[in-house]
JSON list of C-alpha atoms in Angstrom, two decimals:
[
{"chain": "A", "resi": 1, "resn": "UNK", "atom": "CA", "xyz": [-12.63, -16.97, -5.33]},
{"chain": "A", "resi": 2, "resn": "UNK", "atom": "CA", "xyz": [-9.32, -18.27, -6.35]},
{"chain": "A", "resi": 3, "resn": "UNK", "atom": "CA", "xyz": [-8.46, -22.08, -6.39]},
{"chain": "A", "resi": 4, "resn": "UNK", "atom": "CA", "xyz": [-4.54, -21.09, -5.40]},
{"chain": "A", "resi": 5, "resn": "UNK", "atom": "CA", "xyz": [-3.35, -18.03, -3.44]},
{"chain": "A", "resi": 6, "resn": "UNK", "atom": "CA", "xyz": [-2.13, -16.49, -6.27]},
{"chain": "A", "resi": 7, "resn": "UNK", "atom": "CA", "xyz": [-1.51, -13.43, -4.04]},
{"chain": "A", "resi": 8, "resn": "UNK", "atom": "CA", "xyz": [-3.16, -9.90, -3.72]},
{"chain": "A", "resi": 9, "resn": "UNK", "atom": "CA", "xyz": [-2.55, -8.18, -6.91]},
{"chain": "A", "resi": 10, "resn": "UNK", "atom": "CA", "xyz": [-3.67, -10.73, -9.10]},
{"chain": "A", "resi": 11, "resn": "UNK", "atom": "CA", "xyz": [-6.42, -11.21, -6.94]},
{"chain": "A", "resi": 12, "resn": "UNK", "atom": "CA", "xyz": [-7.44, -7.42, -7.09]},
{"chain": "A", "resi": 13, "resn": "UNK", "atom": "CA", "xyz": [-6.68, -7.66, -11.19]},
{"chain": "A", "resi": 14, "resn": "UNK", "atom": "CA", "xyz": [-9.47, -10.23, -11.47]},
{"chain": "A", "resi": 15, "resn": "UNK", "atom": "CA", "xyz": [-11.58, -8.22, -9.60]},
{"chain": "A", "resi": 16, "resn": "UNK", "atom": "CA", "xyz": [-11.29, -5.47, -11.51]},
{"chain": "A", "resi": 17, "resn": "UNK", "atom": "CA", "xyz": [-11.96, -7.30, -15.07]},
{"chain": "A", "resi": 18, "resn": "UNK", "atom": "CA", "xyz": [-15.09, -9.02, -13.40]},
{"chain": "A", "resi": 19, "resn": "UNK", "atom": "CA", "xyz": [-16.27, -5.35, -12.52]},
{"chain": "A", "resi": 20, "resn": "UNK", "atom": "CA", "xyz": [-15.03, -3.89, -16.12]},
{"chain": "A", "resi": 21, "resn": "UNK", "atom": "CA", "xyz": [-17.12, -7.08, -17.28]},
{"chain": "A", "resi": 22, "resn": "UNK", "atom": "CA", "xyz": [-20.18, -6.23, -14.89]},
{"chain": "A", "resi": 23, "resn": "UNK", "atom": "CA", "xyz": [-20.40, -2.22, -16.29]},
{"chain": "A", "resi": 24, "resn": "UNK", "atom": "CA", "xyz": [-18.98, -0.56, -13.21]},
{"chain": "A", "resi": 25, "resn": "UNK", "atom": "CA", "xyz": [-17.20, 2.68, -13.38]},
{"chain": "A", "resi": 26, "resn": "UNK", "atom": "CA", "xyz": [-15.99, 2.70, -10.16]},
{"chain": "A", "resi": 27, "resn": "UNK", "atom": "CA", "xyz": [-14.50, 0.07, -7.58]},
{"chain": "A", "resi": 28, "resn": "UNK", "atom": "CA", "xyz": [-13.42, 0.31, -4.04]},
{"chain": "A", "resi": 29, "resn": "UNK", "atom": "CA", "xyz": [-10.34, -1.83, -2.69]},
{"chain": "A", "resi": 30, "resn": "UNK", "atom": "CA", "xyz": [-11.24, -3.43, 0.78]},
{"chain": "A", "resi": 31, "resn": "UNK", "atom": "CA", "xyz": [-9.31, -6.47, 3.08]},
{"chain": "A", "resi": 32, "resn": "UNK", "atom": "CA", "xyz": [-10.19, -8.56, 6.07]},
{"chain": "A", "resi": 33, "resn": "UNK", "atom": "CA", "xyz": [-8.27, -5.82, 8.27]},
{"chain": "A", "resi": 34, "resn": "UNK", "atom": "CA", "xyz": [-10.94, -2.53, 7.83]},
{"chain": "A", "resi": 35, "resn": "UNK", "atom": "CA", "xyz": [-14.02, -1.38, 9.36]},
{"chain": "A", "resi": 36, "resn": "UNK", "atom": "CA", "xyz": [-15.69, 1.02, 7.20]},
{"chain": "A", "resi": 37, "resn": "UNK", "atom": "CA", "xyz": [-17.46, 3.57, 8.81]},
{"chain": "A", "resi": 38, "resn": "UNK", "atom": "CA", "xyz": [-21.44, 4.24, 8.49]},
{"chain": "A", "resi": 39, "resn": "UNK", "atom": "CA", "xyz": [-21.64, 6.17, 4.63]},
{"chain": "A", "resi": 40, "resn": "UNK", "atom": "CA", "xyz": [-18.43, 5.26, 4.03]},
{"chain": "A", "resi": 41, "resn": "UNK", "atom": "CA", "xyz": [-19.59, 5.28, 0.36]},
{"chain": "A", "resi": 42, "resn": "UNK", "atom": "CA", "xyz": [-21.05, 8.51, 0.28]},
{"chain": "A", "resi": 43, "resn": "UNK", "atom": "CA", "xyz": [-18.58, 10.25, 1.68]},
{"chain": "A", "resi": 44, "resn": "UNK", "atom": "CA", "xyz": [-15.93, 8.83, -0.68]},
{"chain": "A", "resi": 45, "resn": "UNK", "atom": "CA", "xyz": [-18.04, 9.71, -3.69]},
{"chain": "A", "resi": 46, "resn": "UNK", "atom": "CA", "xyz": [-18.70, 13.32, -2.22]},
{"chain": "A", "resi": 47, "resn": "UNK", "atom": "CA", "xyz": [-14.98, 13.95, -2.05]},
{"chain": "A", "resi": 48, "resn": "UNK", "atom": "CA", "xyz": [-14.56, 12.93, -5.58]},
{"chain": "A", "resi": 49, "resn": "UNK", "atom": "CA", "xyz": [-17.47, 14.95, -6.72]},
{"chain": "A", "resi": 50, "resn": "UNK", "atom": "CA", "xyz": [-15.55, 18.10, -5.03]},
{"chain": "A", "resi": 51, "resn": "UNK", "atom": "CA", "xyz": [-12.62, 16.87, -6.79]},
{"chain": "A", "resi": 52, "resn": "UNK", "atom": "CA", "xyz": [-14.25, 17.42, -10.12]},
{"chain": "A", "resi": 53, "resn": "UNK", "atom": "CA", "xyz": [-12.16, 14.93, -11.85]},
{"chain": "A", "resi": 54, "resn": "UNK", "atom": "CA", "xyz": [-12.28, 11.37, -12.64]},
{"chain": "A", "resi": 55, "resn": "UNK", "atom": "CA", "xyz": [-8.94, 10.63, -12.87]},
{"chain": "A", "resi": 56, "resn": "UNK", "atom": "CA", "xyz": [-7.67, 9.91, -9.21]},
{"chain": "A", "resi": 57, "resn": "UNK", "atom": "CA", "xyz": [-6.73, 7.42, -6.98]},
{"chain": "A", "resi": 58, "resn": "UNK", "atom": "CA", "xyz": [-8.73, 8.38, -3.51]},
{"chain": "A", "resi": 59, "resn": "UNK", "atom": "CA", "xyz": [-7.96, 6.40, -0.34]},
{"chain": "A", "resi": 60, "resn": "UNK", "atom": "CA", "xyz": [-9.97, 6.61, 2.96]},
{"chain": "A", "resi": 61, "resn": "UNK", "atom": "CA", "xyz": [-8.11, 8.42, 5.76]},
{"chain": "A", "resi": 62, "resn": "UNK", "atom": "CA", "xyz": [-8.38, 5.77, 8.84]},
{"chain": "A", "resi": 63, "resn": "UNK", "atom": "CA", "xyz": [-7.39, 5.37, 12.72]},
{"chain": "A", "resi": 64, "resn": "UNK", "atom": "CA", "xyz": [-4.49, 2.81, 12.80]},
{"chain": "A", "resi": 65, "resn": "UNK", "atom": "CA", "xyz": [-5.84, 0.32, 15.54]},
{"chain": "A", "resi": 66, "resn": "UNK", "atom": "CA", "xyz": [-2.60, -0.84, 17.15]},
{"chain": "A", "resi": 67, "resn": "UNK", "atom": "CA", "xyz": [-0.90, 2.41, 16.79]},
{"chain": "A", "resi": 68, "resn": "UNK", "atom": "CA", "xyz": [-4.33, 4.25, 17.89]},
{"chain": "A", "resi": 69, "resn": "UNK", "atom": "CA", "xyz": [-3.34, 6.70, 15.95]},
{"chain": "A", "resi": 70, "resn": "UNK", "atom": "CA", "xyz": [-4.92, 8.93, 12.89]},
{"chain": "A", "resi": 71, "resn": "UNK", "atom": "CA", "xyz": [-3.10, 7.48, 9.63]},
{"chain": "A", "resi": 72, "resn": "UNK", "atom": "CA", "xyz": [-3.07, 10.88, 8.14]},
{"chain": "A", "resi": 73, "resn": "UNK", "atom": "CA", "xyz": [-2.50, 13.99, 9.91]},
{"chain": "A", "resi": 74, "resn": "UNK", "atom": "CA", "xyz": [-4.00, 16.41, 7.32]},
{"chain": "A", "resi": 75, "resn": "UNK", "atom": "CA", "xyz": [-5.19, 19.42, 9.58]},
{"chain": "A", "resi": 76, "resn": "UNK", "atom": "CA", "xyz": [-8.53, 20.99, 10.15]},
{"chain": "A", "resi": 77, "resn": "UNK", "atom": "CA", "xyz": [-8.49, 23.64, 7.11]},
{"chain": "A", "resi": 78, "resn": "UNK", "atom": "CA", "xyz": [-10.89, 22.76, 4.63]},
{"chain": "A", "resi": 79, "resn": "UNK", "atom": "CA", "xyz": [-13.24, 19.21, 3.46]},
{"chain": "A", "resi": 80, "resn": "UNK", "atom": "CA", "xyz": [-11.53, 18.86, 0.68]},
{"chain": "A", "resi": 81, "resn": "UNK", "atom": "CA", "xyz": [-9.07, 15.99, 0.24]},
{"chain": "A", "resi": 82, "resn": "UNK", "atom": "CA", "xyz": [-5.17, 16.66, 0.35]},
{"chain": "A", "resi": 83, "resn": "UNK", "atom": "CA", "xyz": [-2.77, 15.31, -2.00]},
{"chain": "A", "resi": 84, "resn": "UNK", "atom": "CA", "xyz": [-0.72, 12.14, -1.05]},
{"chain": "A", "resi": 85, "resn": "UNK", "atom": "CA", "xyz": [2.10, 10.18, -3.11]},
{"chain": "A", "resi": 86, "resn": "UNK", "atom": "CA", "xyz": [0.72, 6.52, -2.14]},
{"chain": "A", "resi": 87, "resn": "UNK", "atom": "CA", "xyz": [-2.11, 5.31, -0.59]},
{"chain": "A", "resi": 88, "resn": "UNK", "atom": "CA", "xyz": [-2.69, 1.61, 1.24]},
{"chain": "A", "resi": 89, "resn": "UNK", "atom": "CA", "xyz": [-4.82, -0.84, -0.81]},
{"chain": "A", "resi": 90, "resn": "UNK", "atom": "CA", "xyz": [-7.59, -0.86, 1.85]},
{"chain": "A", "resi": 91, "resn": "UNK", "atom": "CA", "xyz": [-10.17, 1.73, 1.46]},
{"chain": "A", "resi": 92, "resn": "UNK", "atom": "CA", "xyz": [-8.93, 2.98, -1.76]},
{"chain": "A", "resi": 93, "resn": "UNK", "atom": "CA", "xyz": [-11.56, 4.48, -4.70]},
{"chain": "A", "resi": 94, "resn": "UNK", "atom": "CA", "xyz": [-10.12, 3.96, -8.25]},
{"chain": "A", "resi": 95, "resn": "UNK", "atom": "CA", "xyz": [-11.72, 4.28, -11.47]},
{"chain": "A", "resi": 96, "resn": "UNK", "atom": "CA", "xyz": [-11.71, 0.72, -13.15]},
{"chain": "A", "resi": 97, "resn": "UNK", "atom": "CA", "xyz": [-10.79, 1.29, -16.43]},
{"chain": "A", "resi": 98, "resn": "UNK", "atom": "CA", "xyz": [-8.27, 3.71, -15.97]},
{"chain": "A", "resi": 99, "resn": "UNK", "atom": "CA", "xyz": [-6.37, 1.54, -13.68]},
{"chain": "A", "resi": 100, "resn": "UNK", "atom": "CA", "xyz": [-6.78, -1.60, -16.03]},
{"chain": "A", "resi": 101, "resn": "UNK", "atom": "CA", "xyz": [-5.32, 0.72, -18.82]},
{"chain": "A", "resi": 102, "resn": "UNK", "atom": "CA", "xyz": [-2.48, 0.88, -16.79]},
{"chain": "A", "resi": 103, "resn": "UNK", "atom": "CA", "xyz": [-1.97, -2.76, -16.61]},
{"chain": "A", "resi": 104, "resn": "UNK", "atom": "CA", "xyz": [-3.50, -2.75, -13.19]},
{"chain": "A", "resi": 105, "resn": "UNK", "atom": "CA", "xyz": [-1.50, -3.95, -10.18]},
{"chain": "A", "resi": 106, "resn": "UNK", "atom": "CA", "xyz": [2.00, -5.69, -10.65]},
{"chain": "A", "resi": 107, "resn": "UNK", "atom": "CA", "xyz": [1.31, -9.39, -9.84]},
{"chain": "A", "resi": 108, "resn": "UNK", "atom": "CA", "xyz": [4.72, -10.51, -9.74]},
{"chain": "A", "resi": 109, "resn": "UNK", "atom": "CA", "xyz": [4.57, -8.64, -6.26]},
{"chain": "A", "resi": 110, "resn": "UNK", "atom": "CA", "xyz": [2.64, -11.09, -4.79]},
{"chain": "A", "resi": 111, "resn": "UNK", "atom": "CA", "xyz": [1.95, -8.92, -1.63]},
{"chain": "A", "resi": 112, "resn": "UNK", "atom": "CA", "xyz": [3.39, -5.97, 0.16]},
{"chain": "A", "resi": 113, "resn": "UNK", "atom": "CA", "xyz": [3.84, -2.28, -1.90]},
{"chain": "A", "resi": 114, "resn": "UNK", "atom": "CA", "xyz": [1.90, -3.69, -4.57]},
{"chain": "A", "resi": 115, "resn": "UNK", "atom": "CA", "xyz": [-0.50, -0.38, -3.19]},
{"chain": "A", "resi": 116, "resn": "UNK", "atom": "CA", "xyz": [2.12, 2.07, -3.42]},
{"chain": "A", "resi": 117, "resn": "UNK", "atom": "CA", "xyz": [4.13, 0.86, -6.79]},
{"chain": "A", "resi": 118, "resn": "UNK", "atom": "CA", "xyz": [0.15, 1.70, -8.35]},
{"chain": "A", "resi": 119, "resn": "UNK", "atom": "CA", "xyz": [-0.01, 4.87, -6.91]},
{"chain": "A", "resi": 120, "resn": "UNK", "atom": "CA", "xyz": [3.49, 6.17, -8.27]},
{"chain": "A", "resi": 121, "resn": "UNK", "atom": "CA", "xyz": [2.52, 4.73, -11.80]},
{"chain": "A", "resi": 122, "resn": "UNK", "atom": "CA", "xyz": [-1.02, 6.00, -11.95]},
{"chain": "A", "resi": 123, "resn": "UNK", "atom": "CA", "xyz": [1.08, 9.09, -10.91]},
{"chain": "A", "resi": 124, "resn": "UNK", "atom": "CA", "xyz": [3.34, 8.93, -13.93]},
{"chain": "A", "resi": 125, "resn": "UNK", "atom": "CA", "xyz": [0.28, 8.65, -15.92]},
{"chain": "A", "resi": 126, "resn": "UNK", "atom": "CA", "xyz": [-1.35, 11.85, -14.89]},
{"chain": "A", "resi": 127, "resn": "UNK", "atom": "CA", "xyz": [-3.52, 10.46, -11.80]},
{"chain": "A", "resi": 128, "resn": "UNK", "atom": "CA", "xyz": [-3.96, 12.49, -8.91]},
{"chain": "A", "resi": 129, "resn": "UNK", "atom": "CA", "xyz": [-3.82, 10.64, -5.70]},
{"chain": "A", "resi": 130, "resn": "UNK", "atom": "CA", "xyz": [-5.44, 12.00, -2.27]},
{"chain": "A", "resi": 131, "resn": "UNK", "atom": "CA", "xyz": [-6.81, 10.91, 0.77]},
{"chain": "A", "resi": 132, "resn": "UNK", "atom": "CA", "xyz": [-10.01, 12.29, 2.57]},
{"chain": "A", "resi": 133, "resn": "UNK", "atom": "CA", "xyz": [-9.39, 14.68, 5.63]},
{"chain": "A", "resi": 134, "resn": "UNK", "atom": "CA", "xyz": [-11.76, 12.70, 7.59]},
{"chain": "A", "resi": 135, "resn": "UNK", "atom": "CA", "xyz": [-11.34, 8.70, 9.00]},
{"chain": "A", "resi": 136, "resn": "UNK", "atom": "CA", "xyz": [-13.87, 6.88, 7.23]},
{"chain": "A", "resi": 137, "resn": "UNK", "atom": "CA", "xyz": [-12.34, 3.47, 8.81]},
{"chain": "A", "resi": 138, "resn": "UNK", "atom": "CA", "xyz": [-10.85, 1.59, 11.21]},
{"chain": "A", "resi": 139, "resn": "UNK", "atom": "CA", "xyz": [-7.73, -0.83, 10.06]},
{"chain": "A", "resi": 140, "resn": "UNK", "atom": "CA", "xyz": [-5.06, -3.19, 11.69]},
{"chain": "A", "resi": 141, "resn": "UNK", "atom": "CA", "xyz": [-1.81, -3.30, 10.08]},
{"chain": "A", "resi": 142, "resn": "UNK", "atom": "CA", "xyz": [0.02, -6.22, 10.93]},
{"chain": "A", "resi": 143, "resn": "UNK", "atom": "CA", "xyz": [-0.11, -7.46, 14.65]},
{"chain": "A", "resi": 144, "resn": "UNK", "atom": "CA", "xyz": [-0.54, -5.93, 17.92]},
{"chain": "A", "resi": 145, "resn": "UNK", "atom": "CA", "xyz": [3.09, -5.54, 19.52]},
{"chain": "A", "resi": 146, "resn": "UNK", "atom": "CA", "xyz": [3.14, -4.74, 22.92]},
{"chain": "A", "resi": 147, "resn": "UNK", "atom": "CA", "xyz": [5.48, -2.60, 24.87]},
{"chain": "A", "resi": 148, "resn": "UNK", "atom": "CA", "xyz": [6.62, 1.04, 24.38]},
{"chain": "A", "resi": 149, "resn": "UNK", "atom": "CA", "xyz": [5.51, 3.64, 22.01]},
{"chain": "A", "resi": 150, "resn": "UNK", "atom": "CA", "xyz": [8.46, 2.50, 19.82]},
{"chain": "A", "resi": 151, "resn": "UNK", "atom": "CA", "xyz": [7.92, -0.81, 19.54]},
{"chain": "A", "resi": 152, "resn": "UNK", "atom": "CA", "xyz": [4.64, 0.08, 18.00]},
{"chain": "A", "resi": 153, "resn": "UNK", "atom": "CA", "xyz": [6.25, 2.28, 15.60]},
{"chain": "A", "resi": 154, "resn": "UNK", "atom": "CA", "xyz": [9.12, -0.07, 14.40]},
{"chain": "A", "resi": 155, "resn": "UNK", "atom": "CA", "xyz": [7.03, -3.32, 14.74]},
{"chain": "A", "resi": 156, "resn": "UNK", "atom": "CA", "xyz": [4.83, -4.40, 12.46]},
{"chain": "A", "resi": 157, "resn": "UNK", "atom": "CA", "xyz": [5.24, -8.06, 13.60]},
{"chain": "A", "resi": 158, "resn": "UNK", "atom": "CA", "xyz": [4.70, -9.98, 10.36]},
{"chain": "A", "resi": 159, "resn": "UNK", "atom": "CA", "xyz": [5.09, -13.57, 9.58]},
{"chain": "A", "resi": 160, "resn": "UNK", "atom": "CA", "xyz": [8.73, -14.41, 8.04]},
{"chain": "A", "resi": 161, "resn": "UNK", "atom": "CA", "xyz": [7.16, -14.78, 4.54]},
{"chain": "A", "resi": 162, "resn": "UNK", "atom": "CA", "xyz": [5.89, -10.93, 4.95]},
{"chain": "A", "resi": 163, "resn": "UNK", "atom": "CA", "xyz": [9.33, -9.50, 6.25]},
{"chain": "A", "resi": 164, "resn": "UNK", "atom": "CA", "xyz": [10.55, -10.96, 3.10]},
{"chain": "A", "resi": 165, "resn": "UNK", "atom": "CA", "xyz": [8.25, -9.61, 0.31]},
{"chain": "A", "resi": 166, "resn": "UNK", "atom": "CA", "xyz": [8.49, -6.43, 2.68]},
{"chain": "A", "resi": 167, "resn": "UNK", "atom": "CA", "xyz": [12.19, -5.92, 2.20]},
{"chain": "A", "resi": 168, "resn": "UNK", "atom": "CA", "xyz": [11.95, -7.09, -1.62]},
{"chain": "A", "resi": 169, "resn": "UNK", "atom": "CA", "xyz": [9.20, -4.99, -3.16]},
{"chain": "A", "resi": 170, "resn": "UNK", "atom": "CA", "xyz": [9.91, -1.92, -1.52]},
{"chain": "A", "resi": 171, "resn": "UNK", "atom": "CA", "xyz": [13.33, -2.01, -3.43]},
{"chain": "A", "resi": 172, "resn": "UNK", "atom": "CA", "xyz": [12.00, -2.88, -6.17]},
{"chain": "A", "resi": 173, "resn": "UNK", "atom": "CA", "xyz": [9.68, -0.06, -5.91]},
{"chain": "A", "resi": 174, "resn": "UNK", "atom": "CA", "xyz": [12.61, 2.44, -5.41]},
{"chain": "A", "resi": 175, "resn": "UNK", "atom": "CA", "xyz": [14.21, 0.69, -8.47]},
{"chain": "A", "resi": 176, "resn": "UNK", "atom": "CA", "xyz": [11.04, 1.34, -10.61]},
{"chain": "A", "resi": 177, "resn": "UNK", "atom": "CA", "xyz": [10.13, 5.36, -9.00]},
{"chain": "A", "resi": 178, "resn": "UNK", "atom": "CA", "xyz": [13.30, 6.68, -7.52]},
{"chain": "A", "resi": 179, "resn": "UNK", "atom": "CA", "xyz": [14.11, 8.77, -10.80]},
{"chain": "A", "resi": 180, "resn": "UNK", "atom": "CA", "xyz": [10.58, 10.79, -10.64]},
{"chain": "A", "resi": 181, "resn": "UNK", "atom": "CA", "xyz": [9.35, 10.36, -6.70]},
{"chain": "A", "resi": 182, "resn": "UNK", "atom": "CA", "xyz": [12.89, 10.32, -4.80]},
{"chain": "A", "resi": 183, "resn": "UNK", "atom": "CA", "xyz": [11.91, 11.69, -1.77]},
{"chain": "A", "resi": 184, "resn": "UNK", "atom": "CA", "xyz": [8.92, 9.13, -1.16]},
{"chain": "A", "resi": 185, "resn": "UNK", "atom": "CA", "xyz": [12.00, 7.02, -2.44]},
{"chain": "A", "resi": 186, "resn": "UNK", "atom": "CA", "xyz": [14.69, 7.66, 0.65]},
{"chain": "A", "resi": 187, "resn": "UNK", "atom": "CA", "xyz": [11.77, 7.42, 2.86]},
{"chain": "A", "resi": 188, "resn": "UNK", "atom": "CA", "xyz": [11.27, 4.07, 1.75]},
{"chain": "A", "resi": 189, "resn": "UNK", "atom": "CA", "xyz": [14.96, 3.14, 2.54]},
{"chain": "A", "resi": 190, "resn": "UNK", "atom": "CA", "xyz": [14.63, 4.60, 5.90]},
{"chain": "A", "resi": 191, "resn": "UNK", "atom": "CA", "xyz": [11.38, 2.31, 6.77]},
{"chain": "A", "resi": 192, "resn": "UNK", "atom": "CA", "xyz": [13.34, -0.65, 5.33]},
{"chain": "A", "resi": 193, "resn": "UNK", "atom": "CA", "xyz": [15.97, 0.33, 7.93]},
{"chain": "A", "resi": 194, "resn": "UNK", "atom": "CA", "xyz": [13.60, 0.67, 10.84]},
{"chain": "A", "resi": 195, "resn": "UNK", "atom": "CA", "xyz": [11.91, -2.45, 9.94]},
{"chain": "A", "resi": 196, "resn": "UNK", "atom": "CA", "xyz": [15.05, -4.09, 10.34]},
{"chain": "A", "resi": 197, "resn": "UNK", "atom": "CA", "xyz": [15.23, -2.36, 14.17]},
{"chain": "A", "resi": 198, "resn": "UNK", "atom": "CA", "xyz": [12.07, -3.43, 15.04]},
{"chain": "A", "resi": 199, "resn": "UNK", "atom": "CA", "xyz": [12.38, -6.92, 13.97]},
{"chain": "A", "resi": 200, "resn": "UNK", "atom": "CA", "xyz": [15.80, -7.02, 16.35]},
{"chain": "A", "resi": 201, "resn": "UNK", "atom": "CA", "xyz": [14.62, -5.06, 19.21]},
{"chain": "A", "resi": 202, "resn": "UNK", "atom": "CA", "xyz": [11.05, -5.89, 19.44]},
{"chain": "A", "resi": 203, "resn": "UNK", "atom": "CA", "xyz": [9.77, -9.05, 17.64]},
{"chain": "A", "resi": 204, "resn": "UNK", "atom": "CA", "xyz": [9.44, -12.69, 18.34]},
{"chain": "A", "resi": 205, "resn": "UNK", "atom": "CA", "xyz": [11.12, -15.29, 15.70]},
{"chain": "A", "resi": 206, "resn": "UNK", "atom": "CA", "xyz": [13.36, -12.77, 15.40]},
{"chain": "A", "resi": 207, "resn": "UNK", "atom": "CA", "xyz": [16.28, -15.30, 13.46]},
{"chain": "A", "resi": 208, "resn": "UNK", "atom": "CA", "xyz": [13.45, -16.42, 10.98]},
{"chain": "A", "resi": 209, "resn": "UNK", "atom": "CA", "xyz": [12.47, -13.33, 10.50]},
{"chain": "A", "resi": 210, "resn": "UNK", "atom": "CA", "xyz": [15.43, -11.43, 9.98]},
{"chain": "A", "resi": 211, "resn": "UNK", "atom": "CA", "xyz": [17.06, -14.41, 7.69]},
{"chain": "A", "resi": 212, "resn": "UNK", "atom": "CA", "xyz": [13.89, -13.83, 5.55]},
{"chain": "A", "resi": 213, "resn": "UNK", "atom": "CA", "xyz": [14.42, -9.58, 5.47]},
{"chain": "A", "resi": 214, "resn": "UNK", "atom": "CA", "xyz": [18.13, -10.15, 4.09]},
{"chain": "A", "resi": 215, "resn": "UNK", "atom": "CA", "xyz": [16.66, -12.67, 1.34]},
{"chain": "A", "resi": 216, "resn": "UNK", "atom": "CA", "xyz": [14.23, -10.28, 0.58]},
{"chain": "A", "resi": 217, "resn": "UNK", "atom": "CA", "xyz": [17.00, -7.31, 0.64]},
{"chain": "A", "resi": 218, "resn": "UNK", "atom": "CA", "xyz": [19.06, -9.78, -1.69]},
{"chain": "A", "resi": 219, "resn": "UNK", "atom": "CA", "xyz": [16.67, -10.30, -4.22]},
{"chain": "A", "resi": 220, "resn": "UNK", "atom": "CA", "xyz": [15.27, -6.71, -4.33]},
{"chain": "A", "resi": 221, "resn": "UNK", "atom": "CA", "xyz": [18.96, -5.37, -5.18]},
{"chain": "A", "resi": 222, "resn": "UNK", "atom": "CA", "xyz": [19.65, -8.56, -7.06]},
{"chain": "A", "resi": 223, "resn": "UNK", "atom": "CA", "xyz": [16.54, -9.53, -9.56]},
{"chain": "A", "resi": 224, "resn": "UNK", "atom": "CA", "xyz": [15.36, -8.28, -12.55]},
{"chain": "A", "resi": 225, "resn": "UNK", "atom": "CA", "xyz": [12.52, -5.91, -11.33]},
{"chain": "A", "resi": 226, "resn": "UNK", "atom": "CA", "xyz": [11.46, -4.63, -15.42]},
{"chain": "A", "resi": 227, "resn": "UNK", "atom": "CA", "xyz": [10.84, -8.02, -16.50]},
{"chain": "A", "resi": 228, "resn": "UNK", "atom": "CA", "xyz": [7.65, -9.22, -17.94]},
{"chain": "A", "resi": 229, "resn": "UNK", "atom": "CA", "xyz": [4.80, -10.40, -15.98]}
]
């Protein structure tokens, strides 16, 4: 419990010094927008076992519920988990002190690719990060759009605030990674591109919204991303 929103990274970073503090090893990352599925725990704990490592980032493969789609496509070969650059927050298995060691997750992110800036430095520190073959949740990212296939695909119809931190940290991001992960790094340009599209083509408050994405574009290009926290 936090008296202010002091947003989700710092959030998560008090969570894991009150586990740290509590003797746990282990720690999984969960929001409001996931259904686990029944064993959820076992079967993330199983595919680290397999792994036969303890230094890993694993996140839960999971149906994308207003896509309806599998997150992951990962084929049927094998149990074992597959190797991903970044994982989403939500369902994702990390060893405490390890990522504490690392400083944890960048809190002057506030919200949006605070997940995926984590993954790229737990990379640089000699983490492997995978995902499970199998779903072990359900999750909602964003809202519901409704309308063709692509609309779902472009649209992830968040607030103003979102679109903002959205365009900002995944610049910042490609400021911080591009030099050692540039292809996850252009792929990141293209999705700020085609959030752009969808917020045009396919959202309401579409003004707000995109005034918000160029102030976010602005400031990711514009501030000091290596400062101190």
């Amino acid at each position: 419990q936090n008296d202010n929103n002091v947003g989700i990274a710092a959030a998560l970073n008090r969570g894991l010094r009150d586990a740290q503090a509590a003797g746990y090893a282990w720690a999984v990352t969960v929001d409001q927008a996931s259904e686990p599925v029944e064993g959820f725990a076992e079967a993330m704990l199983a595919s680290v076992r397999a792994l036969k490592t303890c230094r890993l980032l694993l996140g839960a493969n999971y149906v994308d519920v207003h896509r309806r789609r599998l997150a992951h496509h990962v084929g049927s070969q094998g149990s074992a988990p597959v190797r991903r650059t970044t994982l989403i927050t939500s369902g994702m298995l990390l060893p405490v002190a390890f990522a504490l060691a690392i400083d944890g997750f960048r809190e002057d992110f506030f919200i949006d690719s605070v997940d995926h800036e984590f993954c790229l430095r737990a990379a640089d520190h000699s983490a492997g990060v995978f995902v499970t073959r199998e779903p072990l949740m359900r999750h909602a990212i964003g809202a519901p759009v409704a309308g063709v296939r692509w609309a779902r695909a472009l649209s992830s119809a968040h607030p103003a605030l979102r679109k903002y931190f959205i365009a900002r940290n995944a610049l910042w991001t490609v400021r911080l990674h591009a030099y050692r992960h540039p292809l996850w790094s252009s792929r990141q340009l293209a999705r700020i591109i085609a959030e752009a599209v969808g917020i045009l083509l396919f959202e309401t408050g579409r003004f707000t919204k995109i005034g918000a994405f160029l102030r976010g574009i602005r400031d990711g290009v514009m501030e000091d991303v290596r400062r101190a926290r």
